[in-house]
Coordinates of C-alpha atoms in Angstrom, one line a residue:
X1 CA 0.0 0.0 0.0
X2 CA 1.3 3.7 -1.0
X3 CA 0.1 6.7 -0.6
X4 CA 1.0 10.5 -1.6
X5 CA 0.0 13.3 -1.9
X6 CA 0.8 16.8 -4.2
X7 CA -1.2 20.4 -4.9
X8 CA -2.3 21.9 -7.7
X9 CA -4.9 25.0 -8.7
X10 CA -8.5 24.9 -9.3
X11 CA -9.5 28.0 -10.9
X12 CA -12.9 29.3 -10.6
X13 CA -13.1 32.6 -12.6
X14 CA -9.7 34.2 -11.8
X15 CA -9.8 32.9 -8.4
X16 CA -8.1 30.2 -7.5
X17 CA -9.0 27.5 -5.1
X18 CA -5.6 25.6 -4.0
X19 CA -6.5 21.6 -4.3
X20 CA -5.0 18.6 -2.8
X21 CA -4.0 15.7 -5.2
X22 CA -4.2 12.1 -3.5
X23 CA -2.8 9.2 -4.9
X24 CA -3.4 6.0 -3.0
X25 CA -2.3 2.4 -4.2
X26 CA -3.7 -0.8 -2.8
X27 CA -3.3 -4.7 -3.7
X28 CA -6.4 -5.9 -6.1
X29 CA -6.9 -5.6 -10.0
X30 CA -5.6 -3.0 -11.7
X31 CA -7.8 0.3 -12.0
X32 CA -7.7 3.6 -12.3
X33 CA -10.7 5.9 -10.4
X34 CA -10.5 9.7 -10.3
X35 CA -12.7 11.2 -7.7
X36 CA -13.3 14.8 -6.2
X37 CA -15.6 16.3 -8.4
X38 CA -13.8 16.6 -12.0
X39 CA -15.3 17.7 -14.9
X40 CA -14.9 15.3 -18.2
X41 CA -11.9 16.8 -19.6
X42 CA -10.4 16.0 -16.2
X43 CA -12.0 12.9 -16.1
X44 CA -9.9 12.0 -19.7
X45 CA -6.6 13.3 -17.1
X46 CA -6.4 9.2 -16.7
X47 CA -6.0 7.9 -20.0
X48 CA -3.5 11.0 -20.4
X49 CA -1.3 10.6 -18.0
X50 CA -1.0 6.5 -17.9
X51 CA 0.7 7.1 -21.7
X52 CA 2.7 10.1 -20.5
X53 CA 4.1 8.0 -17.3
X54 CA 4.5 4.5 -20.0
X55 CA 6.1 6.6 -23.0
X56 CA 8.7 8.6 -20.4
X57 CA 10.0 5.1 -19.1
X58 CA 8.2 4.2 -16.1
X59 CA 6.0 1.4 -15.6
X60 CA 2.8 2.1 -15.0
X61 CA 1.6 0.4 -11.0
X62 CA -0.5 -2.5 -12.0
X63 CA -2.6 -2.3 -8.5
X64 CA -6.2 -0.1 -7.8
X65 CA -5.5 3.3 -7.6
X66 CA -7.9 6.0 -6.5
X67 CA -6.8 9.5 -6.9
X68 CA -8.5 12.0 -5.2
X69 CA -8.9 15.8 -5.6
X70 CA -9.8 18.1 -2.2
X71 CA -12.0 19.7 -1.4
X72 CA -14.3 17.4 -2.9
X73 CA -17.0 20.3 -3.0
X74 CA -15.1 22.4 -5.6
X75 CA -15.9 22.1 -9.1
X76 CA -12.4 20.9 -11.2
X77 CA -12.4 21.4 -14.7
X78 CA -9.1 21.5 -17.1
X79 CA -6.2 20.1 -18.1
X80 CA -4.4 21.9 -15.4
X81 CA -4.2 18.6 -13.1
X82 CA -2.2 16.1 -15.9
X83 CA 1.2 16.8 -14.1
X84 CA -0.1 17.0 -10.0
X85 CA -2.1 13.7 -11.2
X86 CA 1.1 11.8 -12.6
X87 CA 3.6 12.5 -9.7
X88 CA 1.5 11.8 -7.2
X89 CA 0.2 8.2 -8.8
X90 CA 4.4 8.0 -9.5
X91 CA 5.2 9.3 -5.4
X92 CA 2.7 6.6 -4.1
X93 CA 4.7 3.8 -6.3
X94 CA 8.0 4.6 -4.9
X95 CA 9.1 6.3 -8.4
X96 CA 9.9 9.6 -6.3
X97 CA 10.2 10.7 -3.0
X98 CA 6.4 11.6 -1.9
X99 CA 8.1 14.1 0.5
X100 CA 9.8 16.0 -2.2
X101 CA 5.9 17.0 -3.7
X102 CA 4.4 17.6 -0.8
X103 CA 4.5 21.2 -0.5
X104 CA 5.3 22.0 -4.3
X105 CA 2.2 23.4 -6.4
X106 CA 2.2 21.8 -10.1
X107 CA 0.0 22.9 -13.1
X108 CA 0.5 21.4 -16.6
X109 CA -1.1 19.6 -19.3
X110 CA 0.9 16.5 -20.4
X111 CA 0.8 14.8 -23.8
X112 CA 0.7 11.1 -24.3
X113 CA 4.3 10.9 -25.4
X114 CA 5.0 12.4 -22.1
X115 CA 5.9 16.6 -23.3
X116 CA 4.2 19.4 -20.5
X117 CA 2.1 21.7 -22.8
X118 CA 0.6 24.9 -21.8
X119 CA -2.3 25.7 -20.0
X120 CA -4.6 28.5 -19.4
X121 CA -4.9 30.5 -16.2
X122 CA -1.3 30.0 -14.9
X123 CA -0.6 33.7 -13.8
X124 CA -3.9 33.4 -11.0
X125 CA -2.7 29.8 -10.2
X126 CA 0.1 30.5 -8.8
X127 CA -0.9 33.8 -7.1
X128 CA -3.4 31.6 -5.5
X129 CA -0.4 29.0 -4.5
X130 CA 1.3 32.1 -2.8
X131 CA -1.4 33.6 -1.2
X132 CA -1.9 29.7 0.8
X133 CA 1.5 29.7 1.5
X134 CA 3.0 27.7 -1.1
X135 CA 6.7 28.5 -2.1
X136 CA 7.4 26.4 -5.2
X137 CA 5.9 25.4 -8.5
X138 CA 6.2 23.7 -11.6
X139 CA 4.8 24.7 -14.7
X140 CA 5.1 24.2 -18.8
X141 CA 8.1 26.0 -20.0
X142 CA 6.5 28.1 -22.2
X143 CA 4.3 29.6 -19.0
X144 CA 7.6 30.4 -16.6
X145 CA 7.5 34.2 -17.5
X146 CA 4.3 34.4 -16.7
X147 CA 4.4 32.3 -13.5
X148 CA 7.7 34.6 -12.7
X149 CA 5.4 37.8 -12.0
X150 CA 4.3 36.3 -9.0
X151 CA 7.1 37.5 -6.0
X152 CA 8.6 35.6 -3.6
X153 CA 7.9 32.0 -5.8
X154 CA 10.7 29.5 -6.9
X155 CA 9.3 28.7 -10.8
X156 CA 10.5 25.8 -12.3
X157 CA 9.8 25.5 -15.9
X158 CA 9.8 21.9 -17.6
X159 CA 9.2 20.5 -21.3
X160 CA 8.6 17.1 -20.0
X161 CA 7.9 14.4 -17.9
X162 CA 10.9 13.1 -17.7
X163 CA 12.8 16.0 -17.3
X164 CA 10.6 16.7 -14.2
X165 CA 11.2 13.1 -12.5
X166 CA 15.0 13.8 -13.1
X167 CA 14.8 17.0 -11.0
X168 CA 12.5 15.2 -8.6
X169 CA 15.4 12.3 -7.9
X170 CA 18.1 14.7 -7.9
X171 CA 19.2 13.4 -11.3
X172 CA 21.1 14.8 -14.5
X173 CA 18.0 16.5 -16.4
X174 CA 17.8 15.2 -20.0
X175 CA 18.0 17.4 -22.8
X176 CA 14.7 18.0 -24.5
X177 CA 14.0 19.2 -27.7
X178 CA 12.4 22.4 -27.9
X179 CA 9.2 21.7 -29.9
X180 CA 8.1 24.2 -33.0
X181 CA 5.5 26.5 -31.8
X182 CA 6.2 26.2 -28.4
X183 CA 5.9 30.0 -26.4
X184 CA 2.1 29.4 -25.3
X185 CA -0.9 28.5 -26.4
X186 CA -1.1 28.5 -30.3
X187 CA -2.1 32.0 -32.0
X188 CA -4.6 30.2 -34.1
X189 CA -6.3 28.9 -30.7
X190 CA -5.8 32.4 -29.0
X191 CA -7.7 34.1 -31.9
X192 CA -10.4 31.1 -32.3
X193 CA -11.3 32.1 -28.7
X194 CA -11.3 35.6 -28.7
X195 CA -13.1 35.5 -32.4
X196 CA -16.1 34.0 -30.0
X197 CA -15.9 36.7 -27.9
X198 CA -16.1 39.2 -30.5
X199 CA -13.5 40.9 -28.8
X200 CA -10.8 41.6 -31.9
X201 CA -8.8 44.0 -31.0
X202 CA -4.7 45.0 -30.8
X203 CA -4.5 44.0 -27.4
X204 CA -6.4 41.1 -27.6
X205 CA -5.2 38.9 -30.7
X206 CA -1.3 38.7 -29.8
X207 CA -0.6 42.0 -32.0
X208 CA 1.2 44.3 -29.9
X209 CA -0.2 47.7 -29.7
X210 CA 2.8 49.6 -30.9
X211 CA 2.5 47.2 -34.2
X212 CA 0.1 49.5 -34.8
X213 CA 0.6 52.9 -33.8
X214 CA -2.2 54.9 -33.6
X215 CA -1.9 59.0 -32.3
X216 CA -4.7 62.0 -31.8
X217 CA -2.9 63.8 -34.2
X218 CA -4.6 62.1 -36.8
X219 CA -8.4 62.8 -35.6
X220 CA -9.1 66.1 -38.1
X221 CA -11.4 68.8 -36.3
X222 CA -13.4 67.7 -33.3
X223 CA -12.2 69.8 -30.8
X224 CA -15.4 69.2 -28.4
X225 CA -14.8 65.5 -28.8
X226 CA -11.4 65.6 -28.2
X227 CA -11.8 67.5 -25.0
X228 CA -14.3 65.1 -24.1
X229 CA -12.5 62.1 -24.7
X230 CA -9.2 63.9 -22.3
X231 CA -12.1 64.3 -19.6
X232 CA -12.8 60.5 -19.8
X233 CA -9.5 59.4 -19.3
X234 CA -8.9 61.6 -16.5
X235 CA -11.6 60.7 -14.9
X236 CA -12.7 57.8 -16.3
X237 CA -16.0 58.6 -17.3
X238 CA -18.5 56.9 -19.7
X239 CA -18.3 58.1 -22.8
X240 CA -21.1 58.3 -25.9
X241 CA -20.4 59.7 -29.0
X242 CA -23.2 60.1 -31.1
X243 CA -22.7 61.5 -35.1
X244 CA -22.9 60.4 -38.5
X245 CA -21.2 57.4 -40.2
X246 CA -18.0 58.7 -41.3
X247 CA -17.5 61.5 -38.8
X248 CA -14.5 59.7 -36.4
X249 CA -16.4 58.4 -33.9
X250 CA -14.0 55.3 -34.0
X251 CA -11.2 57.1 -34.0
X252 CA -11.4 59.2 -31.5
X253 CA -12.1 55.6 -29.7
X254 CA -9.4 53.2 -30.5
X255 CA -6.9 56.5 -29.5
X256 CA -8.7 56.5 -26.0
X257 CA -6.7 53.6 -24.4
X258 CA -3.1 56.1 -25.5
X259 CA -4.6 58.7 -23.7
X260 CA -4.7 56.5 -19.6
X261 CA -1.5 56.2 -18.0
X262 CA 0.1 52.9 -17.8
X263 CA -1.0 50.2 -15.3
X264 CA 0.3 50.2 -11.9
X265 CA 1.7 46.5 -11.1
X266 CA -1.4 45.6 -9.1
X267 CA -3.5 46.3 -12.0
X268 CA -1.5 44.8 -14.7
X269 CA -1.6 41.7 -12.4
X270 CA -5.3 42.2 -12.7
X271 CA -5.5 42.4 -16.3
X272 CA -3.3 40.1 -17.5
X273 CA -5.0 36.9 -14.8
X274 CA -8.4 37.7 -16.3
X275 CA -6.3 37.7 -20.1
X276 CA -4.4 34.7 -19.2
X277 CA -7.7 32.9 -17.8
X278 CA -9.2 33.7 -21.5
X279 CA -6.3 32.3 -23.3
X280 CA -5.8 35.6 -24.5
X281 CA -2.3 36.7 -23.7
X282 CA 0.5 37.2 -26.9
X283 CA 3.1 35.0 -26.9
X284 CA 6.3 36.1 -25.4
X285 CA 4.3 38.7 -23.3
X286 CA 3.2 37.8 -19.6
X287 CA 2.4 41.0 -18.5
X288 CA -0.1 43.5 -20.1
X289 CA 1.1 46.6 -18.9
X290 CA -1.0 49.3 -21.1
X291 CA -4.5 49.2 -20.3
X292 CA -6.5 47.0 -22.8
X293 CA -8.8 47.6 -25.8
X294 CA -11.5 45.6 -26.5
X295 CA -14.0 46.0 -29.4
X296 CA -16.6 43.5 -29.8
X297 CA -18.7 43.3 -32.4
X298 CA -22.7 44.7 -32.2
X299 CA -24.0 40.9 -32.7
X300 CA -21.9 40.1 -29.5
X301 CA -24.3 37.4 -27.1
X302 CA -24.8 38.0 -23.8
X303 CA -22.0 35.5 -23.0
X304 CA -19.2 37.0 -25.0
X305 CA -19.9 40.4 -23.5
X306 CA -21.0 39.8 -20.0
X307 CA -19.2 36.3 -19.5
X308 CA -20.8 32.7 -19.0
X309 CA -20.9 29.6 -21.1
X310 CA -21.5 25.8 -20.9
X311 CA -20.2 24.8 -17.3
X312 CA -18.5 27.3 -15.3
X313 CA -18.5 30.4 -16.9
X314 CA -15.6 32.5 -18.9
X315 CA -14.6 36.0 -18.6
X316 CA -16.6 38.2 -21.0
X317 CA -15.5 41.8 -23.1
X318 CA -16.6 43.9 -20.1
X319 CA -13.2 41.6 -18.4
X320 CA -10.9 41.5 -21.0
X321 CA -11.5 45.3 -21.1
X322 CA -10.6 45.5 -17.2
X323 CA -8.5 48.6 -16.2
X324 CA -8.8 50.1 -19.9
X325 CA -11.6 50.5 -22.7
X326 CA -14.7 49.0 -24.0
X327 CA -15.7 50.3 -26.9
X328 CA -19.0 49.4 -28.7
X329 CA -19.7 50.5 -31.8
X330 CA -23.3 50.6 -33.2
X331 CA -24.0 50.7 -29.5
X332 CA -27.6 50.7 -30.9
X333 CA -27.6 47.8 -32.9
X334 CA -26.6 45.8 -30.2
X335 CA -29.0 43.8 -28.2
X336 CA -31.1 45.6 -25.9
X337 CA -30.7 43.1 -23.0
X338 CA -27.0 42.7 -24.2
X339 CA -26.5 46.4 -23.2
X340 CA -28.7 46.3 -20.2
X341 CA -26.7 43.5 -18.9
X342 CA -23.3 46.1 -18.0
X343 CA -25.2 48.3 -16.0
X344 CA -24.4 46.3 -12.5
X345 CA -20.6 46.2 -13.9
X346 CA -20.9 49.4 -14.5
X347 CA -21.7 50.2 -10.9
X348 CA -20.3 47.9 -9.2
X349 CA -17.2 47.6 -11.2
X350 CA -17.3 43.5 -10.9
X351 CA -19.8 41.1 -12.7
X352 CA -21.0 37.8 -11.2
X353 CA -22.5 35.4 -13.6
X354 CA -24.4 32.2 -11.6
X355 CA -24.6 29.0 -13.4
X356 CA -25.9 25.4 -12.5
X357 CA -21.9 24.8 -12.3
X358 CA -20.8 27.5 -9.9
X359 CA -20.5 31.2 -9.8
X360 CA -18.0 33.6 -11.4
X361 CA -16.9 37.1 -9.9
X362 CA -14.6 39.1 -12.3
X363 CA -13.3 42.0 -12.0
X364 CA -15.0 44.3 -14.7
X365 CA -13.8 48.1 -14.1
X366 CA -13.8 49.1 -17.5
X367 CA -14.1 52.6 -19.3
X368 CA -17.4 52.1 -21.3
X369 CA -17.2 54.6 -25.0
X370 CA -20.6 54.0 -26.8
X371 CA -21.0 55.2 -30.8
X372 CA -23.8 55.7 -32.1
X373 CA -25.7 57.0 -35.3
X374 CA -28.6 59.8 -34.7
X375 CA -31.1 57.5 -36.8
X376 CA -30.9 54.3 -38.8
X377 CA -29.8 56.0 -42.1
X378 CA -27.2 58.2 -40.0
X379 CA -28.1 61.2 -41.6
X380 CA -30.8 62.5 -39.1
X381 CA -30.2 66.2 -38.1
X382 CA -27.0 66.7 -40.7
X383 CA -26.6 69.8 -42.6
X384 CA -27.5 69.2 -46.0
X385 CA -28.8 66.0 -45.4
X386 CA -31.3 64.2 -46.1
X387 CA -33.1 61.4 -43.8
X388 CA -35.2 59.2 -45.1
X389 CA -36.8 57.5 -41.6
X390 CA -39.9 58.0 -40.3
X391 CA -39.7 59.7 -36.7
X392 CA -41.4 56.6 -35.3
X393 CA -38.1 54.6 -36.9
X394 CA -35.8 57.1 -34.6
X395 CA -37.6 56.8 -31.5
X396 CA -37.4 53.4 -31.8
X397 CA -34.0 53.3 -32.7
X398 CA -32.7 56.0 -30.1
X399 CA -35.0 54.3 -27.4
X400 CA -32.8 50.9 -27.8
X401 CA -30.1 52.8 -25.3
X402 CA -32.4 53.1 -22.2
X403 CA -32.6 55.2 -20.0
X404 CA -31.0 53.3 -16.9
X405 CA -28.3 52.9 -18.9
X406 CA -27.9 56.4 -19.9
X407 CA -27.8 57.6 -16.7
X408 CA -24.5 56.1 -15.9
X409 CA -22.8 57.5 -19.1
X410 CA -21.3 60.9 -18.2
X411 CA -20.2 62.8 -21.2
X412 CA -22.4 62.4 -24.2
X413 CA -21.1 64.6 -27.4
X414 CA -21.9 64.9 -30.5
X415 CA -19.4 64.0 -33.4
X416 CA -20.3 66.7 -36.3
X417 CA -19.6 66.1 -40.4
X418 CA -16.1 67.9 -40.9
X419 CA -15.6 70.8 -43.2
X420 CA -13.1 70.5 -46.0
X421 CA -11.2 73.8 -44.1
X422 CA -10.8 71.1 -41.3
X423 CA -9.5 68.5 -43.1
X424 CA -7.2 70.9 -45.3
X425 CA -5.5 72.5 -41.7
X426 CA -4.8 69.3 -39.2
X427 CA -1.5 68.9 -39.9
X428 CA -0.4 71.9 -37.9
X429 CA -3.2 72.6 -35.5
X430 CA -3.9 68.9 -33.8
X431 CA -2.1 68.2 -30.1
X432 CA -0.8 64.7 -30.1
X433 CA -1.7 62.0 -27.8
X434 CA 1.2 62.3 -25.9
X435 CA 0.4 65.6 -25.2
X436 CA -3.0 65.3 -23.8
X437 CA -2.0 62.0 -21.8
X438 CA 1.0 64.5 -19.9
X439 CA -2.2 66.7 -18.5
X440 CA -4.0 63.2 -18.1
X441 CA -1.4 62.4 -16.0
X442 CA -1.4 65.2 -13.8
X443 CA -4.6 65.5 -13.4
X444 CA -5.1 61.9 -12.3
X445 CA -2.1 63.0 -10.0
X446 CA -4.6 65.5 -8.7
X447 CA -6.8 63.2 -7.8
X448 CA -5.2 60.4 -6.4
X449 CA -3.4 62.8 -4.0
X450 CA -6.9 64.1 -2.9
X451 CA -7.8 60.9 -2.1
X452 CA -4.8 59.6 -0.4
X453 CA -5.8 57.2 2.0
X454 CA -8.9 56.1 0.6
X455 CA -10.0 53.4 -1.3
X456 CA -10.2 55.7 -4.4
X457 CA -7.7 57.1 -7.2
X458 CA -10.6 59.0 -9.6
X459 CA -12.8 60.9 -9.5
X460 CA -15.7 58.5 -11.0
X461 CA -15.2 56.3 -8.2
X462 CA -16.1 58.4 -5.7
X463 CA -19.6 57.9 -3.8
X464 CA -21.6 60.9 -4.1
X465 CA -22.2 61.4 -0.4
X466 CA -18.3 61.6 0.0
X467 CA -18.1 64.8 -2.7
X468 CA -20.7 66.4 -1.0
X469 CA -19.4 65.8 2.4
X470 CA -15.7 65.8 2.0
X471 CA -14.9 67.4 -0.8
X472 CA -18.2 69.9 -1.8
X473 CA -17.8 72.5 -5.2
X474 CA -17.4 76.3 -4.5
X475 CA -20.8 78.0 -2.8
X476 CA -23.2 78.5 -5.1
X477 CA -21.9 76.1 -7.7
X478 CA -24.8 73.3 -8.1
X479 CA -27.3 76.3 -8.9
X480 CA -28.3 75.2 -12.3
X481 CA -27.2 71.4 -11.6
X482 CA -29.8 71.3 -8.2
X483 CA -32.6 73.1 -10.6
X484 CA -32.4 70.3 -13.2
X485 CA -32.8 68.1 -10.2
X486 CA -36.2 69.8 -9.2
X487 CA -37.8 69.7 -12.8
X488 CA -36.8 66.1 -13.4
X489 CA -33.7 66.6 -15.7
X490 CA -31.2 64.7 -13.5
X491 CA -31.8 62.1 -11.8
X492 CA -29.9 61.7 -8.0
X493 CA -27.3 59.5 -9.5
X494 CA -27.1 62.2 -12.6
X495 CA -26.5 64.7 -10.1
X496 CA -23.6 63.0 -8.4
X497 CA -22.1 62.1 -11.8
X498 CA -22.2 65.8 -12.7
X499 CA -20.2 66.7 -9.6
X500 CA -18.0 64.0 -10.3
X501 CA -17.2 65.4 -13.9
X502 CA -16.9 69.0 -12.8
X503 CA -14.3 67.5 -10.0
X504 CA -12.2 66.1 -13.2
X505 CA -12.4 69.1 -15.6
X506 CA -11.2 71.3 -12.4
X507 CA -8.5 68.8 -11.9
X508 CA -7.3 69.7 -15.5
X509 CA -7.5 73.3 -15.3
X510 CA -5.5 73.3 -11.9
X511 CA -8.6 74.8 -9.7
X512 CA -8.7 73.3 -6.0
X513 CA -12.4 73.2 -6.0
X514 CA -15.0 72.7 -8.8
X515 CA -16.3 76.5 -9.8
X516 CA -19.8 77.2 -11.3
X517 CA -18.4 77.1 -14.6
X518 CA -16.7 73.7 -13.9
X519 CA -20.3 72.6 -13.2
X520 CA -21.8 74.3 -16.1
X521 CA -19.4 72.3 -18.2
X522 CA -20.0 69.1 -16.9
X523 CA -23.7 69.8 -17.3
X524 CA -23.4 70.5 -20.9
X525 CA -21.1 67.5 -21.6
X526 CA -24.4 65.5 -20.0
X527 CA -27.1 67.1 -21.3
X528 CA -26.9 68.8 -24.3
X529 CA -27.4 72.7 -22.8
X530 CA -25.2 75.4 -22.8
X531 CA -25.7 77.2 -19.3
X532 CA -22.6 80.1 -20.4
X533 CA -20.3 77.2 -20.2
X534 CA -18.5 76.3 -23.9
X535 CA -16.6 73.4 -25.2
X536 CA -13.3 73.9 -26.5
X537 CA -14.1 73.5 -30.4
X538 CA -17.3 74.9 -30.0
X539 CA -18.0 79.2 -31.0
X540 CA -20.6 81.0 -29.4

């Protein structure tokens, strides 16, 4: 009789839940029984790693084996187990030294000639390994970057079976041959995944965003929209532009994510768990450290956006786009219950999707920019143009964003046609992005040394009770911004938005409090009505 024991990760979302692997051998005819709750790719684990342990040069124990995974209570699912699985059986044989795998954390996939491929989720394993007090893991090769972001954890990276049972014994690790490919999962797989997430985008498809370099400079005109798009990254504030087709609504949306500063290391260990869990990261980079972009397409499901999916659920676009932008263009087209779905993220900066198989929280703090067209045709309200839709067919169509979910998008601005003048004069007039993202900077400086010692770095974060309280405007500032509250134009959330847009549009003009002008403007960016405050962009 022989028994071991080894740990490996469960993930659950992009939390992981360490697990116990327990081998035990006992006299009788030969069988194999996996217990502890495993899902049916784990289930195959058996087949897998019997060829693995006979093609590496090891007999295989011909007595009944039971291994078991604990806590029995937590759903398992993956490939993740293959290696924990195999040295275990292999410890309880006598093969190795069951006390040299007792305290070391293993994730891996093994192939039936015995070769540790890569799995998904290794970056929030291993954080999960350190945070129970774990000091040393093994992992695929081709995931020891990523498993090195993780401080104070010995990584040892293998390409195979054997080459771990050599380190195990304290033998002379054979040479293996590096197979072609090899550097994570394969980019075709990467892009089959995130293809059914709709969520194609630079940072998302293994293309590295200065592949493709994209700067303000080259947005002609739209001076207001510019200004408005500086405001949301400063403060991070919801964004919709509204305008006809050809206008630059897009652009001015894929240069947003140049505009945040980079992520801090907490965040791009944030980011790149939720990427890794998704299969998503580009080879030869384990750490996303400029904050994502994600784009899905308006025929997204409520899945790919959200998250979910058959057994326990995957992270969704409002994820991948944690800590940067989500961008969703022909807002209106997409599903009304789609966009519905993001206003508890929205809030709550998290989403928790609840299936028969468990339940997911991921972290979901994303920068939402919405583009839309004013009416199907996208010529609605255009000088010189002519629509040809009933106004029945623009209610309808405008009536698809609802309210609820309007009320938590701060800045709304309208992208106009440009003029030939405008498109004849950009070369010398248009500030670059690295320009605008210096006063981003400081004025997210601003903020985050305003709210030293709070849970808090911007200014949309802020509860509303805490700006009133804590840190109110100038006296007699809400005026016009408490009126709209008595007729019914802003709603109590609306107002506290307001106040948290005039906080950020103070913060880049260097006030120390928001004036009645700061408020003005941050009612006009919301509503549409000049009170004496003016765009930049925008003549009187």
């Amino acid at each position: 009789m022989g028994f071991a024991r080894t740990c490996a990760v469960a993930l659950v979302g992009v939390e992981g839940v360490p697990v116990e692997v327990q081998a035990d051998l006992e006299p009788g005819v030969a069988a194999f029984t996996l217990v502890g709750l495993p899902d049916k790719s784990l289930t195959e684990s058996r087949d897998r790693v019997r060829a693995a342990v006979v093609n590496s040069g090891v007999p295989w124990p011909q007595k009944k084996l039971t291994v078991g995974l604990s806590p029995a209570s937590v759903p398992k699912g993956g490939s993740g187990f293959d290696i924990a699985v195999a040295c275990a059986v292999l410890a309880a044989a006598e093969c190795i030294d069951p006390r040299q795998i007792a305290s070391v954390v293993m994730i891996g996939e093994l192939g039936l000639d015995g070769r540790v491929l890569p799995v998904r989720g290794v970056l929030p394993a291993v954080l999960a390994a350190a945070d129970a007090g774990y000091r040393q893991v093994v992992v695929p090769e081709q995931a020891a970057a990523e498993a090195s972001l993780v401080p104070d954890v010995s990584v040892i990276g293998i390409r195979s079976l054997r080459q771990l049972l050599a380190v195990l014994n304290d033998e002379p690790v054979p040479d293996e041959p590096e197979e072609p490919g090899d550097g994570g999962l394969p980019e075709a797989a990467a892009r089959t995944h995130l293809a059914g997430l709709g969520a194609l985008s630079p940072g998302l498809t293994g293309l590295r965003a200065e592949e493709r370099p994209v700067d303000l400079a080259d947005v002609a005109g739209q001076g207001h929209a510019r200004y408005a798009l500086e405001i949301a990254a400063a403060g991070r504030h919801h964004l919709l532009l509204k305008g006809p087709p050809g206008a630059g609504k897009t652009m001015l949306a894929e240069r947003l994510p140049g505009l945040l500063p980079p992520l801090s290391r907490k965040e791009a260990l944030e980011v790149t768990a939720v990427h890794s869990v998704a299969g998503a990261l580009p080879p030869g980079q384990p750490l996303v450290a400029r904050p994502p972009y994600c784009a899905p397409h308006h025929s997204a499901t409520m899945a790919a956006l959200v998250g979910g999916g058959s057994g326990l659920p995957r992270p969704g676009a409002v994820s991948l786009a944690h800590n940067g932008v989500l961008f969703l263009d022909e807002a209106a087209e997409c599903s009304a219950r789609v966009l519905d779905a993001m206003r508890q993220p929205l809030e709550s900066g998290c989403v928790v999707v609840a299936r028969a198989a468990g339940m997911m929280r991921m972290p979901a703090r994303f920068l939402l920019v919405l583009a839309v067209n004013p009416c199907p045709c996208g010529r609605h309200g255009s000088p010189g143009g002519t629509c040809e839709c009933q106004p029945s067919t623009v209610r309808r169509y405008r009536a698809r964003l609802s309210g609820p979910l309007m009320d938590r998008v701060d800045l709304r601005v309208r992208v106009e046609p440009l003029a030939r003048s405008e498109l004849a004069t950009v070369g010398g007039r248009a500030e670059s992005t690295a320009e605008v993202a210096a006063r981003v900077l400081e004025a997210r400086e601003r903020a985050a040394a305003r709210y030293a010692g709070t849970p808090w770095k911007t200014n949309s974060e802020v509860p509303g009770h805490e700006l009133r309280t804590r840190h109110p405007a100038v006296s007699g500032a809400l005026v016009e911004a408490e009126d709209d509250l008595e007729r019914g134009l802003l709603t109590a959330r609306g107002l506290d938005r307001v106040l948290r847009v005039a906080w950020t549009v103070a913060d880049l003009a260097g006030h120390p409090r928001p004036t009645r002008d700061d408020v003005n403007l941050a009612l006009l960016l919301r509503s549409g009505i000049r009170r004496g405050a003016l765009l930049p962009g925008v003549s009187a």
